[in-house]
Short mmCIF file of C-alpha atoms and ligand atoms in Angstrom, two decimals:
data_model
loop_
_atom_site.label_atom_id
_atom_site.label_comp_id
_atom_site.label_asym_id
_atom_site.label_seq_id
_atom_site.Cartn_x
_atom_site.Cartn_y
_atom_site.Cartn_z
CA MET A 1 100.05 89.18 71.83
CA SER A 2 97.00 88.00 73.64
CA THR A 3 93.94 89.39 75.38
CA GLU A 4 94.13 86.78 78.06
CA LYS A 5 93.08 88.08 81.46
CA LEU A 6 95.35 86.78 84.18
CA ARG A 7 95.40 86.86 87.95
CA LEU A 8 99.03 87.03 89.01
CA LYS A 9 100.49 86.39 92.43
CA VAL A 10 103.09 88.86 93.72
CA LEU A 11 106.22 86.93 94.69
CA GLU A 12 108.28 89.90 95.80
CA VAL A 13 108.30 93.69 95.97
CA VAL A 14 111.74 95.24 95.48
CA GLN A 15 112.44 98.85 96.41
CA GLU A 16 114.77 99.89 93.57
CA THR A 17 115.19 103.56 94.51
CA GLY A 18 113.44 106.00 96.86
CA ASP A 19 110.50 106.27 94.46
CA ALA A 20 110.65 103.14 92.27
CA HIS A 21 109.43 99.63 93.05
CA SER A 22 109.69 96.40 91.11
CA ILE A 23 106.77 94.01 91.40
CA VAL A 24 107.81 90.42 90.72
CA PHE A 25 104.94 88.19 89.61
CA GLU A 26 104.68 84.44 89.32
CA LYS A 27 104.68 83.60 85.58
CA PRO A 28 101.87 81.20 84.71
CA ALA A 29 102.77 78.34 82.36
CA GLY A 30 102.11 79.29 78.76
CA VAL A 31 102.50 83.05 79.20
CA THR A 32 105.08 84.32 76.72
CA TYR A 33 106.36 87.78 75.88
CA LYS A 34 109.02 89.67 73.96
CA PRO A 35 111.61 92.03 75.43
CA GLY A 36 110.19 95.55 75.49
CA GLN A 37 106.55 94.53 76.01
CA PHE A 38 104.28 95.64 78.84
CA LEU A 39 101.62 94.36 81.23
CA THR A 40 98.30 96.14 81.78
CA LEU A 41 97.41 96.14 85.49
CA ARG A 42 93.91 96.64 86.86
CA LEU A 43 94.19 98.80 89.96
CA PRO A 44 91.51 99.89 92.43
CA TRP A 45 90.73 103.59 92.41
CA GLN A 46 88.02 105.12 94.62
CA ASP A 47 84.91 102.96 94.00
CA SER A 48 86.10 101.65 90.67
CA TYR A 49 89.25 100.61 88.80
CA VAL A 50 91.87 102.15 86.56
CA ALA A 51 94.01 100.27 84.03
CA ARG A 52 97.65 101.16 83.63
CA CYS A 53 100.36 99.80 81.32
CA TYR A 54 103.78 99.10 82.84
CA SER A 55 106.77 97.78 80.91
CA LEU A 56 108.33 94.49 81.85
CA SER A 57 111.91 94.77 83.10
CA SER A 58 112.28 90.99 83.26
CA ALA A 59 113.80 89.18 80.30
CA PRO A 60 111.98 86.35 78.51
CA ASP A 61 114.01 83.14 78.18
CA VAL A 62 116.19 84.39 81.05
CA ASP A 63 113.90 85.02 84.04
CA ASP A 64 111.38 82.57 85.44
CA HIS A 65 109.14 85.38 86.63
CA LEU A 66 107.48 88.49 85.26
CA LYS A 67 108.69 91.80 86.68
CA VAL A 68 107.43 95.33 86.15
CA THR A 69 109.26 98.34 87.54
CA ILE A 70 107.14 101.34 88.50
CA LYS A 71 108.20 104.82 89.52
CA ARG A 72 105.99 107.19 91.44
CA VAL A 73 104.52 110.02 89.39
CA LEU A 74 103.24 113.23 90.95
CA ASP A 75 99.44 112.72 91.24
CA GLY A 76 99.80 109.41 89.37
CA ARG A 77 96.86 107.27 90.46
CA GLY A 78 98.24 103.96 89.31
CA SER A 79 101.94 104.29 90.11
CA ASN A 80 101.38 105.71 93.59
CA TRP A 81 98.75 103.10 94.42
CA VAL A 82 101.12 100.30 93.44
CA CYS A 83 104.06 101.76 95.38
CA ASP A 84 101.89 102.33 98.48
CA ASN A 85 99.82 99.16 98.52
CA VAL A 86 101.18 96.13 96.70
CA LEU A 87 102.81 93.54 98.94
CA GLN A 88 104.19 90.03 98.56
CA GLY A 89 101.34 87.51 98.41
CA HIS A 90 98.82 89.92 96.87
CA GLU A 91 97.13 88.98 93.61
CA LEU A 92 96.53 91.48 90.82
CA GLU A 93 94.40 91.31 87.69
CA VAL A 94 96.58 91.71 84.63
CA LEU A 95 96.25 91.51 80.86
CA ALA A 96 98.79 89.28 79.16
CA PRO A 97 101.93 90.98 77.78
CA SER A 98 101.62 93.08 74.64
CA GLY A 99 103.23 95.99 72.79
CA THR A 100 105.32 96.70 69.71
CA PHE A 101 108.45 98.26 71.32
CA THR A 102 110.35 95.07 70.60
CA PRO A 103 113.60 94.33 68.76
CA LYS A 104 113.38 92.23 65.62
CA SER A 105 116.91 90.85 65.82
CA LEU A 106 119.23 90.46 68.78
CA ASP A 107 122.21 90.59 66.43
CA THR A 108 121.62 94.22 65.36
CA ASP A 109 123.55 96.92 67.26
CA TYR A 110 121.30 99.03 69.49
CA LEU A 111 121.44 102.58 70.66
CA LEU A 112 119.29 102.71 73.79
CA LEU A 113 118.14 106.06 75.15
CA ALA A 114 116.31 105.90 78.47
CA GLY A 115 115.11 108.52 80.92
CA GLY A 116 114.04 107.64 84.49
CA SER A 117 111.66 104.67 84.56
CA GLY A 118 112.04 104.44 80.77
CA ILE A 119 114.90 102.08 81.60
CA THR A 120 112.32 99.36 82.27
CA PRO A 121 111.70 97.95 78.76
CA VAL A 122 115.28 98.83 77.83
CA MET A 123 116.57 96.63 80.65
CA SER A 124 114.59 93.72 79.24
CA ILE A 125 116.06 94.37 75.78
CA ILE A 126 119.62 94.60 77.16
CA ARG A 127 119.43 91.44 79.26
CA THR A 128 117.76 89.43 76.50
CA SER A 129 120.30 90.62 73.94
CA LEU A 130 123.25 89.76 76.18
CA ALA A 131 121.85 86.31 76.87
CA LYS A 132 120.59 85.40 73.41
CA GLY A 133 122.17 87.73 70.84
CA SER A 134 125.53 88.94 69.59
CA ASN A 135 124.94 92.68 69.20
CA LYS A 136 126.71 95.66 70.72
CA MET A 137 124.76 98.26 72.68
CA LEU A 138 125.21 101.80 73.94
CA LEU A 139 122.82 102.86 76.70
CA VAL A 140 122.52 106.58 77.46
CA TYR A 141 120.55 106.77 80.69
CA ALA A 142 119.29 110.13 81.96
CA ASN A 143 118.25 110.73 85.55
CA ARG A 144 117.85 113.59 87.98
CA ASP A 145 120.73 112.45 90.21
CA GLU A 146 122.64 109.34 91.17
CA GLN A 147 120.08 108.29 93.79
CA SER A 148 117.36 108.14 91.12
CA VAL A 149 119.21 105.68 88.89
CA ILE A 150 117.15 102.47 88.73
CA PHE A 151 119.18 99.23 88.26
CA HIS A 152 122.42 101.10 88.99
CA SER A 153 124.37 98.11 90.32
CA GLU A 154 122.79 95.63 87.90
CA LEU A 155 123.88 97.76 84.95
CA ARG A 156 127.39 98.06 86.39
CA ASP A 157 127.56 94.27 86.73
CA LEU A 158 126.32 93.72 83.16
CA VAL A 159 128.99 96.08 81.79
CA ALA A 160 131.65 94.27 83.83
CA GLN A 161 130.48 90.90 82.45
CA HIS A 162 130.16 92.09 78.82
CA PRO A 163 132.61 94.98 78.39
CA GLU A 164 132.92 94.34 74.66
CA ARG A 165 129.16 94.41 74.09
CA LEU A 166 127.60 96.94 76.46
CA VAL A 167 128.55 100.56 77.19
CA VAL A 168 126.50 102.58 79.69
CA LEU A 169 126.73 106.37 79.86
CA HIS A 170 124.87 108.07 82.70
CA TRP A 171 123.51 111.56 82.19
CA LEU A 172 122.71 113.23 85.50
CA GLU A 173 120.73 116.47 85.50
CA THR A 174 122.47 117.60 88.67
CA VAL A 175 125.81 117.34 86.84
CA GLN A 176 125.11 117.92 83.11
CA GLY A 177 121.75 119.71 83.20
CA LEU A 178 118.76 118.53 81.21
CA PRO A 179 119.61 116.43 78.13
CA SER A 180 119.92 118.70 75.12
CA LEU A 181 120.26 118.17 71.40
CA LYS A 182 123.87 118.95 70.52
CA PRO A 183 125.64 117.18 73.41
CA LEU A 184 123.39 114.17 72.91
CA GLN A 185 124.26 114.09 69.21
CA GLU A 186 127.96 114.10 69.97
CA ILE A 187 127.53 111.08 72.24
CA VAL A 188 125.45 108.99 69.85
CA ARG A 189 127.09 110.03 66.56
CA PRO A 190 129.31 106.88 66.32
CA TRP A 191 126.15 104.75 66.65
CA GLY A 192 124.40 106.12 63.57
CA HIS A 193 124.48 102.63 61.98
CA SER A 194 122.44 101.09 64.79
CA GLU A 195 118.75 100.78 65.60
CA ALA A 196 117.48 103.11 68.34
CA PHE A 197 115.02 102.48 71.16
CA ILE A 198 113.86 105.50 73.16
CA CYS A 199 111.76 105.44 76.35
CA GLY A 200 111.30 108.04 79.07
CA PRO A 201 109.50 111.32 79.84
CA ALA A 202 108.04 113.02 76.74
CA PRO A 203 110.55 115.95 76.61
CA PHE A 204 113.45 113.48 76.83
CA MET A 205 112.03 111.29 74.06
CA ASP A 206 111.40 114.31 71.82
CA CYS A 207 114.96 115.55 72.36
CA ALA A 208 116.45 112.10 71.74
CA ALA A 209 114.39 111.54 68.59
CA ASP A 210 115.30 114.99 67.24
CA ALA A 211 118.98 114.29 67.93
CA LEU A 212 118.87 111.06 65.95
CA LYS A 213 116.86 112.48 63.07
CA GLY A 214 119.31 115.42 62.96
CA LEU A 215 122.10 112.89 62.46
CA GLY A 216 120.22 111.42 59.52
CA MET A 217 118.97 108.23 61.17
CA SER A 218 115.92 107.03 59.24
CA ARG A 219 112.63 106.99 61.11
CA ASP A 220 112.17 103.27 60.60
CA ARG A 221 115.23 102.68 62.80
CA ILE A 222 113.96 104.88 65.66
CA HIS A 223 111.53 103.15 68.02
CA ILE A 224 109.75 105.24 70.64
CA GLU A 225 107.61 103.93 73.50
CA ARG A 226 104.81 106.29 74.51
CA PHE A 227 102.24 105.43 77.14
CA THR A 228 99.08 107.38 77.76
CA SER A 229 96.80 106.69 80.72
CA LEU A 230 93.79 104.63 79.78
CA ALA A 231 90.41 106.28 80.29
CA GLY A 232 88.39 103.06 80.29
CA ASP A 233 88.57 99.68 82.00
CA PRO A 234 89.53 96.86 79.59
CA TRP A 235 87.98 94.33 81.98
CA THR A 236 84.53 95.80 81.31
CA GLU A 237 82.77 94.33 78.31
CA VAL A 238 82.62 96.91 75.53
CA GLU A 239 79.56 96.91 73.30
CA ALA A 240 80.58 96.39 69.71
CA GLN A 241 79.49 99.17 67.37
CA PRO A 242 76.29 98.23 65.53
CA THR A 243 76.60 97.88 61.75
CA THR A 244 74.21 98.53 58.91
CA ALA A 245 72.82 95.19 57.71
CA GLY A 246 73.52 94.69 54.04
CA GLY A 247 75.82 97.76 53.89
CA PRO A 248 78.99 97.91 51.77
CA THR A 249 81.89 95.60 52.63
CA VAL A 250 85.50 95.14 51.56
CA ASP A 251 87.40 91.89 51.08
CA LEU A 252 89.59 91.21 54.10
CA VAL A 253 92.37 88.67 54.56
CA VAL A 254 93.58 88.38 58.14
CA THR A 255 96.32 86.15 59.54
CA LEU A 256 96.10 85.42 63.25
CA ASP A 257 97.88 82.71 65.25
CA GLY A 258 99.14 81.05 62.07
CA GLU A 259 95.71 80.82 60.43
CA THR A 260 94.47 82.86 57.48
CA HIS A 261 90.82 83.94 57.24
CA GLU A 262 89.03 85.48 54.26
CA LEU A 263 86.09 87.67 55.30
CA ASP A 264 83.72 90.42 54.08
CA TRP A 265 84.40 93.40 56.34
CA PRO A 266 81.53 95.92 56.72
CA GLU A 267 82.88 99.39 55.98
CA ASP A 268 81.17 100.90 59.03
CA GLN A 269 82.65 98.44 61.52
CA LYS A 270 85.97 98.70 63.31
CA LEU A 271 88.35 95.85 62.56
CA LEU A 272 88.61 94.61 66.15
CA ASP A 273 84.83 94.63 66.68
CA PHE A 274 84.37 92.73 63.44
CA LEU A 275 86.96 90.06 64.22
CA LEU A 276 85.63 89.52 67.74
CA GLU A 277 82.11 89.24 66.32
CA LYS A 278 83.43 86.57 63.95
CA GLY A 279 84.76 84.62 66.92
CA LEU A 280 88.46 85.30 66.32
CA ASP A 281 90.69 85.73 69.37
CA ALA A 282 92.08 89.09 68.26
CA PRO A 283 94.19 90.83 70.92
CA TYR A 284 93.21 94.09 72.58
CA SER A 285 93.47 95.96 75.82
CA CYS A 286 92.21 99.56 76.06
CA ARG A 287 89.99 99.71 72.94
CA GLU A 288 90.57 103.46 72.86
CA GLY A 289 93.69 103.77 70.69
CA ALA A 290 96.08 104.28 73.59
CA CYS A 291 98.05 101.08 74.17
CA SER A 292 98.88 99.30 70.85
CA ALA A 293 97.88 95.87 72.20
CA CYS A 294 95.61 95.51 69.15
CA GLY A 295 98.41 96.37 66.68
CA VAL A 296 98.17 94.75 63.24
CA LYS A 297 100.48 95.01 60.28
CA LEU A 298 98.76 96.26 57.14
CA LEU A 299 99.97 94.32 54.10
CA LYS A 300 97.48 95.52 51.48
CA GLY A 301 94.83 98.25 51.12
CA GLU A 302 94.34 101.09 53.57
CA VAL A 303 92.39 101.81 56.74
CA ALA A 304 91.57 105.00 58.66
CA MET A 305 91.95 105.19 62.44
CA ASP A 306 89.47 107.17 64.56
CA ASN A 307 92.07 107.72 67.27
CA ASN A 308 95.78 107.01 67.62
CA SER A 309 97.60 108.13 70.77
CA VAL A 310 100.37 105.58 70.60
CA LEU A 311 101.74 104.78 67.15
CA GLU A 312 104.54 107.00 65.85
CA GLN A 313 104.98 107.96 62.21
CA ASP A 314 107.67 105.31 61.80
CA ASP A 315 105.25 102.68 63.16
CA LEU A 316 102.68 103.81 60.61
CA ASP A 317 105.30 103.78 57.87
CA GLU A 318 106.14 100.20 58.83
CA GLY A 319 102.46 99.34 58.36
CA TRP A 320 101.29 99.17 61.98
CA ARG A 321 97.64 100.07 62.60
CA LEU A 322 95.36 99.85 65.64
CA ALA A 323 92.62 97.31 64.94
CA CYS A 324 90.38 98.80 67.65
CA GLN A 325 90.30 102.11 65.74
CA SER A 326 90.48 101.02 62.09
CA HIS A 327 87.83 101.25 59.39
CA PRO A 328 88.51 100.17 55.82
CA THR A 329 89.04 102.96 53.28
CA THR A 330 90.66 101.16 50.35
CA GLY A 331 90.00 97.50 49.75
CA PRO A 332 90.86 94.74 49.45
CA VAL A 333 92.61 94.81 52.83
CA GLU A 334 95.13 92.31 54.12
CA VAL A 335 96.48 92.40 57.69
CA THR A 336 98.55 90.12 59.89
CA TYR A 337 98.90 89.77 63.63
CA ASP A 338 101.79 87.36 63.21
CA ASP A 339 104.58 89.79 62.27
S1 LIG B 401 93.38 98.02 72.24
FE1 LIG B 401 94.66 99.64 72.97
S2 LIG B 401 95.09 100.72 71.14
FE2 LIG B 401 93.69 99.23 70.50
#
């Protein structure tokens, strides 16, 4: 993860379906990412800007470029602006890739549940796994109708190339109705041993997660990607919260970019503010608890978060916390960014 602010050139705009576009960006040297991560785009809106997170559909170690795939949303400021305005040759301001919706091993079997544009990070996971891993995958992909299926022919080609590793089942609302618990459970039941990744509209994700939990899949094997629109502009400098001089502190050990730092953390200061004040290049994007770019793994102690709109219970159980929202509650605290 990185907070690096980039200016990316648009190499190509691909119309995927009637209401979904892929934006292909030139990938600057040194920019790395994991399958399942997202870019934060700065987009003009009225006299100002909005920031929106879009998952990468490109696959690291496979594609030379960065690609995000964006579907129009009714009244969606960011998605509609991109689909209406972005052309080849344009340059957009972007924050470097981040996010925690990423597989740990490409040799673990995956159950992938995607709805609509939720296919985007899933496509990156599938293509990376097929190129670099040995796992088997079932994708259940829900859409309104056949015309709304993003990556239809690409998925068909991938199945034809890897029939022993990838199965794709399409769920079309016009044929099967909205996805519902019992039928979904019957489809995924044989994949109870796998690790699940779920991305799509909120009702779809809730239904999919309930189906898996109902089958007894443990929460730590269910990964859910939720995006909320950012209220602020991460490109604007945020004033760090003032602290009480000489106030109580806790012992903090933080590992970042392979280096370990031992610090005294003021109890009334958020972790991200404190680390930035200390000159560490800690990652962040929204600074409002909505994107997970600042995610740290808690190894010891406990922190309290002022706001969390993005981490699921299983993320919390795994130890993930949002540095931009965290105060110490039980010291000493140890966290790592290098998980
Ligand atoms: S920077 Fe977005 S949640 Fe912390």
